[in-house]
Amino acid sequence: MTEQTFESSGLRGDCAQCFGLCCVALPFAASADFAADKPAGRPCGNLRTDNRCGIHADLRAKGFTGCTVYDCFGAGQKVSNVTFGGQDWRTGPGERARRMFDVFPVVRQLHELLWYLTEALGLDAARSVHPGLREALERTERLTLGTPAELAALDVVAHRQEVNVLLLRTSELVRAAAADSARRGSDAGRGTGAKGSARGGAKGGGNGRGGGKAKGKDRRGADLVGARLRGADLRGATLRGACLIAADLTGADLRDADMIGADLRDADLTDADLTGAFFLTQPQVNAARGGAGTRLPGSLTRPVHWTGRG
């Protein structure tokens, strides 16, 4: 899966083609991520009349880190130019603005599903479920093209659950293939008298909440806040929905790991290897810390704030 695939599919936010919907429709509360409170439906004080952010280059310095780790997956331009045909929320009746703000989060969820489905279709190990994935992709795309009324009435939670069945099966197939590959490599190493990979035997620090070894490869929904997982072998692990806030993953092996929904805020990915990690999104990476030695999937971009970290 290449970055260009996602770009050409309209699955990355394009602020130049949007009416600043995320800066108006979504609420945020004063916290470490946002310097002020803002209710849903009220424009952010930093939003200019041209729909661009007035402090974009200084968001982190001004206390708006939360904005730097957000991506609408292209929902903003879809709602602005397709759902509402290029009609700005600033003009026309207030009811239209309210409908735009109600619809935007729905389309954002659908576009996130399109990201996962598009990635899943690029995973060779999941070929047996590609027909189902392709059907789900086409259906989800059709849903994004609905009228404002249809989108507002959509049970997006139910649709996510249906798609999740396919994504879970995809995860099982990809991680099983990774385990087989690792096992063959290990067997070959033993056959030639090699001592095996130093990374494969690496252990974490030990006293973090999750324990150094992360207690196996199935860490779905695990509480790993602040966990000491330096050098941990998490290759082929499932970290779906795991809370890894401020976890030390320095040098960890996260190759071929399922990262869907993992909370990586302030997690240290310095020198970690995420080659082949799947269902990992740009917002997740943006929320973490890393450096030049961090290896990312080709579909993702190294965050600017990582510059200078080793």
PDB file of C-alpha atoms in Angstrom:
ATOM      1  CA  MET A   1       0.000   0.000   0.000  1.00  0.00           C
ATOM      2  CA  THR A   2       1.474   3.318  -1.024  1.00  0.00           C
ATOM      3  CA  GLU A   3       0.849   6.818   0.231  1.00  0.00           C
ATOM      4  CA  GLN A   4      -0.249   7.807  -3.261  1.00  0.00           C
ATOM      5  CA  THR A   5      -3.089   5.278  -3.093  1.00  0.00           C
ATOM      6  CA  PHE A   6      -4.617   7.080  -0.140  1.00  0.00           C
ATOM      7  CA  GLU A   7      -3.938  10.516  -1.604  1.00  0.00           C
ATOM      8  CA  SER A   8      -5.615   9.689  -4.900  1.00  0.00           C
ATOM      9  CA  SER A   9      -8.572   8.128  -3.076  1.00  0.00           C
ATOM     10  CA  GLY A  10      -9.306  11.396  -1.276  1.00  0.00           C
ATOM     11  CA  LEU A  11      -8.590   9.840   2.097  1.00  0.00           C
ATOM     12  CA  ARG A  12      -6.397  12.608   3.441  1.00  0.00           C
ATOM     13  CA  GLY A  13      -7.677  15.948   4.623  1.00  0.00           C
ATOM     14  CA  ASP A  14      -7.296  18.793   2.131  1.00  0.00           C
ATOM     15  CA  CYS A  15      -7.911  22.013   4.065  1.00  0.00           C
ATOM     16  CA  ALA A  16      -7.773  24.097   0.890  1.00  0.00           C
ATOM     17  CA  GLN A  17     -10.908  22.307  -0.351  1.00  0.00           C
ATOM     18  CA  CYS A  18     -12.842  22.480   2.936  1.00  0.00           C
ATOM     19  CA  PHE A  19     -14.820  25.143   4.782  1.00  0.00           C
ATOM     20  CA  GLY A  20     -12.878  24.594   7.996  1.00  0.00           C
ATOM     21  CA  LEU A  21     -15.461  22.102   9.239  1.00  0.00           C
ATOM     22  CA  CYS A  22     -13.265  20.470  11.884  1.00  0.00           C
ATOM     23  CA  CYS A  23     -12.579  23.943  13.293  1.00  0.00           C
ATOM     24  CA  VAL A  24     -16.284  24.626  13.695  1.00  0.00           C
ATOM     25  CA  ALA A  25     -18.286  21.412  13.968  1.00  0.00           C
ATOM     26  CA  LEU A  26     -16.193  19.683  16.633  1.00  0.00           C
ATOM     27  CA  PRO A  27     -16.001  20.644  20.330  1.00  0.00           C
ATOM     28  CA  PHE A  28     -12.862  20.717  22.453  1.00  0.00           C
ATOM     29  CA  ALA A  29     -12.124  21.404  26.098  1.00  0.00           C
ATOM     30  CA  ALA A  30      -9.242  23.302  27.669  1.00  0.00           C
ATOM     31  CA  SER A  31      -6.585  20.691  28.413  1.00  0.00           C
ATOM     32  CA  ALA A  32      -3.050  19.660  27.541  1.00  0.00           C
ATOM     33  CA  ASP A  33      -4.283  19.320  23.945  1.00  0.00           C
ATOM     34  CA  PHE A  34      -6.255  22.552  23.632  1.00  0.00           C
ATOM     35  CA  ALA A  35      -5.604  25.971  25.115  1.00  0.00           C
ATOM     36  CA  ALA A  36      -9.288  26.910  25.348  1.00  0.00           C
ATOM     37  CA  ASP A  37     -12.840  25.579  25.445  1.00  0.00           C
ATOM     38  CA  LYS A  38     -14.947  25.514  22.295  1.00  0.00           C
ATOM     39  CA  PRO A  39     -18.464  24.069  21.958  1.00  0.00           C
ATOM     40  CA  ALA A  40     -19.588  22.185  18.868  1.00  0.00           C
ATOM     41  CA  GLY A  41     -20.874  24.493  16.160  1.00  0.00           C
ATOM     42  CA  ARG A  42     -18.870  27.541  17.199  1.00  0.00           C
ATOM     43  CA  PRO A  43     -15.869  28.564  15.054  1.00  0.00           C
ATOM     44  CA  CYS A  44     -12.473  28.289  16.702  1.00  0.00           C
ATOM     45  CA  GLY A  45     -11.069  31.708  17.524  1.00  0.00           C
ATOM     46  CA  ASN A  46      -8.078  30.942  15.311  1.00  0.00           C
ATOM     47  CA  LEU A  47     -10.154  30.232  12.191  1.00  0.00           C
ATOM     48  CA  ARG A  48      -9.808  32.952   9.573  1.00  0.00           C
ATOM     49  CA  THR A  49     -12.513  34.022   7.142  1.00  0.00           C
ATOM     50  CA  ASP A  50     -10.671  32.190   4.341  1.00  0.00           C
ATOM     51  CA  ASN A  51     -11.199  28.929   6.319  1.00  0.00           C
ATOM     52  CA  ARG A  52      -7.509  28.603   7.168  1.00  0.00           C
ATOM     53  CA  CYS A  53      -5.945  28.461  10.625  1.00  0.00           C
ATOM     54  CA  GLY A  54      -4.374  31.708  11.768  1.00  0.00           C
ATOM     55  CA  ILE A  55      -1.770  29.946  13.936  1.00  0.00           C
ATOM     56  CA  HIS A  56      -1.185  26.810  11.865  1.00  0.00           C
ATOM     57  CA  ALA A  57       2.615  27.100  12.020  1.00  0.00           C
ATOM     58  CA  ASP A  58       2.542  27.605  15.791  1.00  0.00           C
ATOM     59  CA  LEU A  59      -0.223  25.253  16.936  1.00  0.00           C
ATOM     60  CA  ARG A  60       1.975  23.287  19.334  1.00  0.00           C
ATOM     61  CA  ALA A  61       3.610  26.386  20.781  1.00  0.00           C
ATOM     62  CA  LYS A  62       0.192  28.007  21.267  1.00  0.00           C
ATOM     63  CA  GLY A  63      -1.226  25.006  23.138  1.00  0.00           C
ATOM     64  CA  PHE A  64      -3.254  23.408  20.341  1.00  0.00           C
ATOM     65  CA  THR A  65      -1.427  20.088  20.006  1.00  0.00           C
ATOM     66  CA  GLY A  66      -4.770  18.356  19.540  1.00  0.00           C
ATOM     67  CA  CYS A  67      -5.198  20.062  16.184  1.00  0.00           C
ATOM     68  CA  THR A  68      -1.843  18.771  14.936  1.00  0.00           C
ATOM     69  CA  VAL A  69      -2.796  15.133  15.495  1.00  0.00           C
ATOM     70  CA  TYR A  70      -6.208  15.305  13.816  1.00  0.00           C
ATOM     71  CA  ASP A  71      -7.088  14.192  10.308  1.00  0.00           C
ATOM     72  CA  CYS A  72     -10.577  13.978   8.817  1.00  0.00           C
ATOM     73  CA  PHE A  73      -9.501  11.333   6.245  1.00  0.00           C
ATOM     74  CA  GLY A  74     -10.882  13.585   3.520  1.00  0.00           C
ATOM     75  CA  ALA A  75     -14.358  13.967   5.040  1.00  0.00           C
ATOM     76  CA  GLY A  76     -14.053  17.750   5.167  1.00  0.00           C
ATOM     77  CA  GLN A  77     -13.731  18.243   1.433  1.00  0.00           C
ATOM     78  CA  LYS A  78     -16.375  15.558   0.766  1.00  0.00           C
ATOM     79  CA  VAL A  79     -19.001  17.285   2.934  1.00  0.00           C
ATOM     80  CA  SER A  80     -18.040  20.752   1.689  1.00  0.00           C
ATOM     81  CA  ASN A  81     -17.992  20.039  -2.030  1.00  0.00           C
ATOM     82  CA  VAL A  82     -20.130  16.943  -2.551  1.00  0.00           C
ATOM     83  CA  THR A  83     -22.720  16.646   0.204  1.00  0.00           C
ATOM     84  CA  PHE A  84     -23.433  20.382   0.227  1.00  0.00           C
ATOM     85  CA  GLY A  85     -22.294  21.228  -3.293  1.00  0.00           C
ATOM     86  CA  GLY A  86     -19.769  23.902  -2.338  1.00  0.00           C
ATOM     87  CA  GLN A  87     -22.150  25.915  -0.148  1.00  0.00           C
ATOM     88  CA  ASP A  88     -20.266  27.517   2.743  1.00  0.00           C
ATOM     89  CA  TRP A  89     -21.774  27.208   6.225  1.00  0.00           C
ATOM     90  CA  ARG A  90     -21.267  30.959   6.627  1.00  0.00           C
ATOM     91  CA  THR A  91     -23.847  31.751   3.955  1.00  0.00           C
ATOM     92  CA  GLY A  92     -27.496  30.820   3.793  1.00  0.00           C
ATOM     93  CA  PRO A  93     -29.823  29.717   6.607  1.00  0.00           C
ATOM     94  CA  GLY A  94     -28.494  28.584   9.970  1.00  0.00           C
ATOM     95  CA  GLU A  95     -30.259  25.251   9.510  1.00  0.00           C
ATOM     96  CA  ARG A  96     -27.887  24.393   6.666  1.00  0.00           C
ATOM     97  CA  ALA A  97     -24.876  25.089   8.878  1.00  0.00           C
ATOM     98  CA  ARG A  98     -26.295  22.859  11.609  1.00  0.00           C
ATOM     99  CA  ARG A  99     -26.861  20.053   9.120  1.00  0.00           C
ATOM    100  CA  MET A 100     -23.283  20.367   7.853  1.00  0.00           C
ATOM    101  CA  PHE A 101     -21.937  20.159  11.388  1.00  0.00           C
ATOM    102  CA  ASP A 102     -24.130  17.117  12.153  1.00  0.00           C
ATOM    103  CA  VAL A 103     -23.147  15.289   8.976  1.00  0.00           C
ATOM    104  CA  PHE A 104     -19.403  15.957   9.126  1.00  0.00           C
ATOM    105  CA  PRO A 105     -18.619  13.502  12.009  1.00  0.00           C
ATOM    106  CA  VAL A 106     -20.657  10.792  10.271  1.00  0.00           C
ATOM    107  CA  VAL A 107     -18.748  11.140   7.004  1.00  0.00           C
ATOM    108  CA  ARG A 108     -15.490  11.304   8.940  1.00  0.00           C
ATOM    109  CA  GLN A 109     -16.225   7.863  10.422  1.00  0.00           C
ATOM    110  CA  LEU A 110     -17.107   6.487   7.001  1.00  0.00           C
ATOM    111  CA  HIS A 111     -13.897   7.860   5.508  1.00  0.00           C
ATOM    112  CA  GLU A 112     -11.862   6.302   8.294  1.00  0.00           C
ATOM    113  CA  LEU A 113     -13.443   2.956   7.382  1.00  0.00           C
ATOM    114  CA  LEU A 114     -12.525   3.609   3.746  1.00  0.00           C
ATOM    115  CA  TRP A 115      -8.906   4.083   4.864  1.00  0.00           C
ATOM    116  CA  TYR A 116      -8.875   0.709   6.651  1.00  0.00           C
ATOM    117  CA  LEU A 117     -10.654  -1.094   3.814  1.00  0.00           C
ATOM    118  CA  THR A 118      -8.334   0.395   1.202  1.00  0.00           C
ATOM    119  CA  GLU A 119      -5.316  -0.719   3.207  1.00  0.00           C
ATOM    120  CA  ALA A 120      -6.767  -4.193   3.771  1.00  0.00           C
ATOM    121  CA  LEU A 121      -7.201  -4.641   0.021  1.00  0.00           C
ATOM    122  CA  GLY A 122      -3.473  -4.028  -0.383  1.00  0.00           C
ATOM    123  CA  LEU A 123      -2.512  -6.827   2.023  1.00  0.00           C
ATOM    124  CA  ASP A 124      -1.655  -9.992   0.092  1.00  0.00           C
ATOM    125  CA  ALA A 125      -2.105 -12.254   3.104  1.00  0.00           C
ATOM    126  CA  ALA A 126      -5.785 -11.269   3.224  1.00  0.00           C
ATOM    127  CA  ARG A 127      -6.544 -12.236  -0.391  1.00  0.00           C
ATOM    128  CA  SER A 128      -9.223 -14.723   0.672  1.00  0.00           C
ATOM    129  CA  VAL A 129     -11.367 -11.900   2.081  1.00  0.00           C
ATOM    130  CA  HIS A 130     -10.654  -9.355  -0.659  1.00  0.00           C
ATOM    131  CA  PRO A 131     -14.064  -9.908  -2.327  1.00  0.00           C
ATOM    132  CA  GLY A 132     -15.863  -9.085   0.914  1.00  0.00           C
ATOM    133  CA  LEU A 133     -13.563  -6.151   1.575  1.00  0.00           C
ATOM    134  CA  ARG A 134     -14.145  -4.766  -1.901  1.00  0.00           C
ATOM    135  CA  GLU A 135     -17.898  -5.036  -1.491  1.00  0.00           C
ATOM    136  CA  ALA A 136     -17.705  -3.271   1.883  1.00  0.00           C
ATOM    137  CA  LEU A 137     -15.527  -0.550   0.361  1.00  0.00           C
ATOM    138  CA  GLU A 138     -18.002   0.084  -2.441  1.00  0.00           C
ATOM    139  CA  ARG A 139     -20.948   0.134  -0.046  1.00  0.00           C
ATOM    140  CA  THR A 140     -19.183   2.530   2.318  1.00  0.00           C
ATOM    141  CA  GLU A 141     -18.287   4.850  -0.536  1.00  0.00           C
ATOM    142  CA  ARG A 142     -21.936   4.871  -1.649  1.00  0.00           C
ATOM    143  CA  LEU A 143     -22.982   5.812   1.885  1.00  0.00           C
ATOM    144  CA  THR A 144     -20.639   8.819   1.843  1.00  0.00           C
ATOM    145  CA  LEU A 145     -22.486  10.086  -1.227  1.00  0.00           C
ATOM    146  CA  GLY A 146     -25.846  10.165   0.534  1.00  0.00           C
ATOM    147  CA  THR A 147     -27.957  13.270   0.989  1.00  0.00           C
ATOM    148  CA  PRO A 148     -27.633  15.250   4.231  1.00  0.00           C
ATOM    149  CA  ALA A 149     -30.875  13.659   5.459  1.00  0.00           C
ATOM    150  CA  GLU A 150     -29.683  10.138   4.604  1.00  0.00           C
ATOM    151  CA  LEU A 151     -26.334  10.673   6.331  1.00  0.00           C
ATOM    152  CA  ALA A 152     -27.959  12.148   9.429  1.00  0.00           C
ATOM    153  CA  ALA A 153     -30.228   9.086   9.697  1.00  0.00           C
ATOM    154  CA  LEU A 154     -27.447   6.542   9.084  1.00  0.00           C
ATOM    155  CA  ASP A 155     -26.681   4.043  11.846  1.00  0.00           C
ATOM    156  CA  VAL A 156     -22.930   4.437  11.447  1.00  0.00           C
ATOM    157  CA  VAL A 157     -22.202   2.319  14.532  1.00  0.00           C
ATOM    158  CA  ALA A 158     -23.970  -0.681  13.004  1.00  0.00           C
ATOM    159  CA  HIS A 159     -22.103  -0.198   9.735  1.00  0.00           C
ATOM    160  CA  ARG A 160     -18.776  -0.026  11.573  1.00  0.00           C
ATOM    161  CA  GLN A 161     -19.574  -3.301  13.315  1.00  0.00           C
ATOM    162  CA  GLU A 162     -20.283  -4.997   9.991  1.00  0.00           C
ATOM    163  CA  VAL A 163     -17.020  -3.766   8.505  1.00  0.00           C
ATOM    164  CA  ASN A 164     -15.112  -4.682  11.657  1.00  0.00           C
ATOM    165  CA  VAL A 165     -15.886  -8.375  11.107  1.00  0.00           C
ATOM    166  CA  LEU A 166     -13.910  -8.200   7.865  1.00  0.00           C
ATOM    167  CA  LEU A 167     -11.113  -6.155   9.417  1.00  0.00           C
ATOM    168  CA  LEU A 168     -10.753  -8.669  12.254  1.00  0.00           C
ATOM    169  CA  ARG A 169     -10.456 -11.525   9.762  1.00  0.00           C
ATOM    170  CA  THR A 170      -7.917  -9.502   7.787  1.00  0.00           C
ATOM    171  CA  SER A 171      -5.888  -9.021  10.956  1.00  0.00           C
ATOM    172  CA  GLU A 172      -5.928 -12.727  11.747  1.00  0.00           C
ATOM    173  CA  LEU A 173      -4.703 -13.652   8.277  1.00  0.00           C
ATOM    174  CA  VAL A 174      -1.942 -11.030   8.134  1.00  0.00           C
ATOM    175  CA  ARG A 175      -0.618 -11.797  11.609  1.00  0.00           C
ATOM    176  CA  ALA A 176      -0.721 -15.565  10.972  1.00  0.00           C
ATOM    177  CA  ALA A 177       1.336 -15.068   7.818  1.00  0.00           C
ATOM    178  CA  ALA A 178       3.815 -12.919   9.768  1.00  0.00           C
ATOM    179  CA  ALA A 179       4.098 -15.590  12.462  1.00  0.00           C
ATOM    180  CA  ASP A 180       4.758 -18.260   9.833  1.00  0.00           C
ATOM    181  CA  SER A 181       7.449 -16.111   8.259  1.00  0.00           C
ATOM    182  CA  ALA A 182       9.112 -15.449  11.610  1.00  0.00           C
ATOM    183  CA  ARG A 183       8.972 -19.130  12.500  1.00  0.00           C
ATOM    184  CA  ARG A 184      10.589 -20.149   9.208  1.00  0.00           C
ATOM    185  CA  GLY A 185      13.326 -17.608   9.795  1.00  0.00           C
ATOM    186  CA  SER A 186      13.895 -18.930  13.301  1.00  0.00           C
ATOM    187  CA  ASP A 187      14.045 -22.527  12.091  1.00  0.00           C
ATOM    188  CA  ALA A 188      16.541 -21.575   9.400  1.00  0.00           C
ATOM    189  CA  GLY A 189      18.679 -19.808  11.991  1.00  0.00           C
ATOM    190  CA  ARG A 190      18.747 -22.844  14.261  1.00  0.00           C
ATOM    191  CA  GLY A 191      19.572 -25.065  11.322  1.00  0.00           C
ATOM    192  CA  THR A 192      22.712 -23.067  10.584  1.00  0.00           C
ATOM    193  CA  GLY A 193      23.709 -22.712  14.217  1.00  0.00           C
ATOM    194  CA  ALA A 194      22.730 -19.047  14.393  1.00  0.00           C
ATOM    195  CA  LYS A 195      21.815 -17.704  17.765  1.00  0.00           C
ATOM    196  CA  GLY A 196      18.658 -15.996  16.514  1.00  0.00           C
ATOM    197  CA  SER A 197      17.693 -12.413  16.400  1.00  0.00           C
ATOM    198  CA  ALA A 198      18.631 -10.181  19.279  1.00  0.00           C
ATOM    199  CA  ARG A 199      15.467  -8.239  18.629  1.00  0.00           C
ATOM    200  CA  GLY A 200      13.335 -11.349  18.819  1.00  0.00           C
ATOM    201  CA  GLY A 201      14.513 -12.042  22.347  1.00  0.00           C
ATOM    202  CA  ALA A 202      14.380  -8.492  23.568  1.00  0.00           C
ATOM    203  CA  LYS A 203      12.456  -7.836  26.758  1.00  0.00           C
ATOM    204  CA  GLY A 204      10.962  -4.651  28.068  1.00  0.00           C
ATOM    205  CA  GLY A 205      11.975  -2.903  31.273  1.00  0.00           C
ATOM    206  CA  GLY A 206       9.710  -4.887  33.571  1.00  0.00           C
ATOM    207  CA  ASN A 207       7.906  -2.534  35.974  1.00  0.00           C
ATOM    208  CA  GLY A 208       5.628  -0.698  33.574  1.00  0.00           C
ATOM    209  CA  ARG A 209       1.898  -1.235  33.857  1.00  0.00           C
ATOM    210  CA  GLY A 210       1.797  -3.637  30.950  1.00  0.00           C
ATOM    211  CA  GLY A 211       4.926  -5.556  31.903  1.00  0.00           C
ATOM    212  CA  GLY A 212       8.022  -5.596  29.735  1.00  0.00           C
ATOM    213  CA  LYS A 213       6.916  -8.455  27.467  1.00  0.00           C
ATOM    214  CA  ALA A 214       3.390  -7.044  27.077  1.00  0.00           C
ATOM    215  CA  LYS A 215       2.230 -10.514  28.206  1.00  0.00           C
ATOM    216  CA  GLY A 216       2.018 -12.103  24.807  1.00  0.00           C
ATOM    217  CA  LYS A 217       0.872 -10.946  21.406  1.00  0.00           C
ATOM    218  CA  ASP A 218      -2.857 -10.442  22.077  1.00  0.00           C
ATOM    219  CA  ARG A 219      -3.082  -7.026  23.741  1.00  0.00           C
ATOM    220  CA  ARG A 220      -6.497  -5.925  22.517  1.00  0.00           C
ATOM    221  CA  GLY A 221      -7.786  -3.109  24.694  1.00  0.00           C
ATOM    222  CA  ALA A 222      -4.855  -3.488  27.094  1.00  0.00           C
ATOM    223  CA  ASP A 223      -4.028  -0.782  29.623  1.00  0.00           C
ATOM    224  CA  LEU A 224      -0.410  -0.053  28.765  1.00  0.00           C
ATOM    225  CA  VAL A 225      -0.272   3.549  29.956  1.00  0.00           C
ATOM    226  CA  GLY A 226       3.372   4.347  30.691  1.00  0.00           C
ATOM    227  CA  ALA A 227       4.385   0.725  30.058  1.00  0.00           C
ATOM    228  CA  ARG A 228       8.101   0.006  29.787  1.00  0.00           C
ATOM    229  CA  LEU A 229       8.263  -1.808  26.473  1.00  0.00           C
ATOM    230  CA  ARG A 230      11.726  -0.769  25.368  1.00  0.00           C
ATOM    231  CA  GLY A 231      12.952  -3.309  22.823  1.00  0.00           C
ATOM    232  CA  ALA A 232       9.819  -5.443  23.257  1.00  0.00           C
ATOM    233  CA  ASP A 233       9.047  -8.120  20.691  1.00  0.00           C
ATOM    234  CA  LEU A 234       5.553  -7.180  19.509  1.00  0.00           C
ATOM    235  CA  ARG A 235       5.919  -8.435  15.975  1.00  0.00           C
ATOM    236  CA  GLY A 236       2.565  -9.657  14.699  1.00  0.00           C
ATOM    237  CA  ALA A 237       0.819  -8.526  17.887  1.00  0.00           C
ATOM    238  CA  THR A 238      -2.710  -7.192  18.021  1.00  0.00           C
ATOM    239  CA  LEU A 239      -2.838  -3.879  19.839  1.00  0.00           C
ATOM    240  CA  ARG A 240      -6.375  -3.031  18.762  1.00  0.00           C
ATOM    241  CA  GLY A 241      -7.727  -0.362  21.075  1.00  0.00           C
ATOM    242  CA  ALA A 242      -4.750  -0.655  23.448  1.00  0.00           C
ATOM    243  CA  CYS A 243      -3.977   2.408  25.572  1.00  0.00           C
ATOM    244  CA  LEU A 244      -0.279   3.120  25.042  1.00  0.00           C
ATOM    245  CA  ILE A 245      -0.246   6.710  26.294  1.00  0.00           C
ATOM    246  CA  ALA A 246       3.331   7.682  27.252  1.00  0.00           C
ATOM    247  CA  ALA A 247       4.507   4.087  26.814  1.00  0.00           C
ATOM    248  CA  ASP A 248       8.224   3.555  26.189  1.00  0.00           C
ATOM    249  CA  LEU A 249       8.392   1.658  22.891  1.00  0.00           C
ATOM    250  CA  THR A 250      11.956   2.681  22.124  1.00  0.00           C
ATOM    251  CA  GLY A 251      13.447   0.115  19.766  1.00  0.00           C
ATOM    252  CA  ALA A 252      10.355  -2.095  19.969  1.00  0.00           C
ATOM    253  CA  ASP A 253       9.625  -4.520  17.149  1.00  0.00           C
ATOM    254  CA  LEU A 254       6.118  -3.682  15.925  1.00  0.00           C
ATOM    255  CA  ARG A 255       6.442  -5.190  12.489  1.00  0.00           C
ATOM    256  CA  ASP A 256       3.173  -6.608  11.109  1.00  0.00           C
ATOM    257  CA  ALA A 257       1.268  -5.505  14.230  1.00  0.00           C
ATOM    258  CA  ASP A 258      -2.431  -4.604  14.137  1.00  0.00           C
ATOM    259  CA  MET A 259      -2.578  -1.016  15.419  1.00  0.00           C
ATOM    260  CA  ILE A 260      -6.228  -0.160  14.820  1.00  0.00           C
ATOM    261  CA  GLY A 261      -7.503   2.230  17.457  1.00  0.00           C
ATOM    262  CA  ALA A 262      -4.321   2.070  19.581  1.00  0.00           C
ATOM    263  CA  ASP A 263      -3.837   5.268  21.585  1.00  0.00           C
ATOM    264  CA  LEU A 264      -0.243   6.364  20.963  1.00  0.00           C
ATOM    265  CA  ARG A 265      -0.397   9.819  22.526  1.00  0.00           C
ATOM    266  CA  ASP A 266       3.083  10.722  23.759  1.00  0.00           C
ATOM    267  CA  ALA A 267       4.285   7.132  23.246  1.00  0.00           C
ATOM    268  CA  ASP A 268       8.018   7.006  22.473  1.00  0.00           C
ATOM    269  CA  LEU A 269       8.601   5.274  19.123  1.00  0.00           C
ATOM    270  CA  THR A 270      12.262   6.248  18.835  1.00  0.00           C
ATOM    271  CA  ASP A 271      14.062   3.564  16.785  1.00  0.00           C
ATOM    272  CA  ALA A 272      10.925   1.388  16.814  1.00  0.00           C
ATOM    273  CA  ASP A 273      10.253  -0.715  13.728  1.00  0.00           C
ATOM    274  CA  LEU A 274       6.677  -0.404  12.442  1.00  0.00           C
ATOM    275  CA  THR A 275       7.450  -1.850   9.022  1.00  0.00           C
ATOM    276  CA  GLY A 276       4.348  -3.639   7.830  1.00  0.00           C
ATOM    277  CA  ALA A 277       2.286  -2.471  10.812  1.00  0.00           C
ATOM    278  CA  PHE A 278      -1.268  -2.172   9.530  1.00  0.00           C
ATOM    279  CA  PHE A 279      -4.399  -0.173  10.305  1.00  0.00           C
ATOM    280  CA  LEU A 280      -2.045   2.505  11.623  1.00  0.00           C
ATOM    281  CA  THR A 281      -3.152   6.029  10.741  1.00  0.00           C
ATOM    282  CA  GLN A 282      -1.404   9.355  10.394  1.00  0.00           C
ATOM    283  CA  PRO A 283      -3.204  10.847  13.430  1.00  0.00           C
ATOM    284  CA  GLN A 284      -1.875   8.010  15.601  1.00  0.00           C
ATOM    285  CA  VAL A 285       1.677   8.596  14.414  1.00  0.00           C
ATOM    286  CA  ASN A 286       1.330  12.364  14.798  1.00  0.00           C
ATOM    287  CA  ALA A 287       0.302  11.879  18.435  1.00  0.00           C
ATOM    288  CA  ALA A 288       3.442   9.881  19.249  1.00  0.00           C
ATOM    289  CA  ARG A 289       7.106  10.798  19.631  1.00  0.00           C
ATOM    290  CA  GLY A 290       9.753   9.396  17.339  1.00  0.00           C
ATOM    291  CA  GLY A 291      12.845  10.176  15.357  1.00  0.00           C
ATOM    292  CA  ALA A 292      14.965   9.520  12.319  1.00  0.00           C
ATOM    293  CA  GLY A 293      15.437   5.889  13.338  1.00  0.00           C
ATOM    294  CA  THR A 294      11.715   5.153  13.575  1.00  0.00           C
ATOM    295  CA  ARG A 295      10.633   2.939  10.684  1.00  0.00           C
ATOM    296  CA  LEU A 296       7.111   3.634   9.424  1.00  0.00           C
ATOM    297  CA  PRO A 297       4.825   2.021   6.835  1.00  0.00           C
ATOM    298  CA  GLY A 298       5.207   3.605   3.414  1.00  0.00           C
ATOM    299  CA  SER A 299       1.699   5.075   3.489  1.00  0.00           C
ATOM    300  CA  LEU A 300       2.542   7.367   6.421  1.00  0.00           C
ATOM    301  CA  THR A 301       4.570  10.561   6.688  1.00  0.00           C
ATOM    302  CA  ARG A 302       7.169  11.272   9.350  1.00  0.00           C
ATOM    303  CA  PRO A 303       5.722  14.055  11.557  1.00  0.00           C
ATOM    304  CA  VAL A 304       7.494  17.407  11.420  1.00  0.00           C
ATOM    305  CA  HIS A 305       7.766  17.567  15.227  1.00  0.00           C
ATOM    306  CA  TRP A 306       9.967  14.435  15.167  1.00  0.00           C
ATOM    307  CA  THR A 307      12.719  16.399  13.460  1.00  0.00           C
ATOM    308  CA  GLY A 308      15.898  16.373  15.478  1.00  0.00           C
ATOM    309  CA  ARG A 309      15.045  13.310  17.543  1.00  0.00           C
ATOM    310  CA  GLY A 310      17.502  10.474  17.155  1.00  0.00           C
TER     311      GLY A 310
END
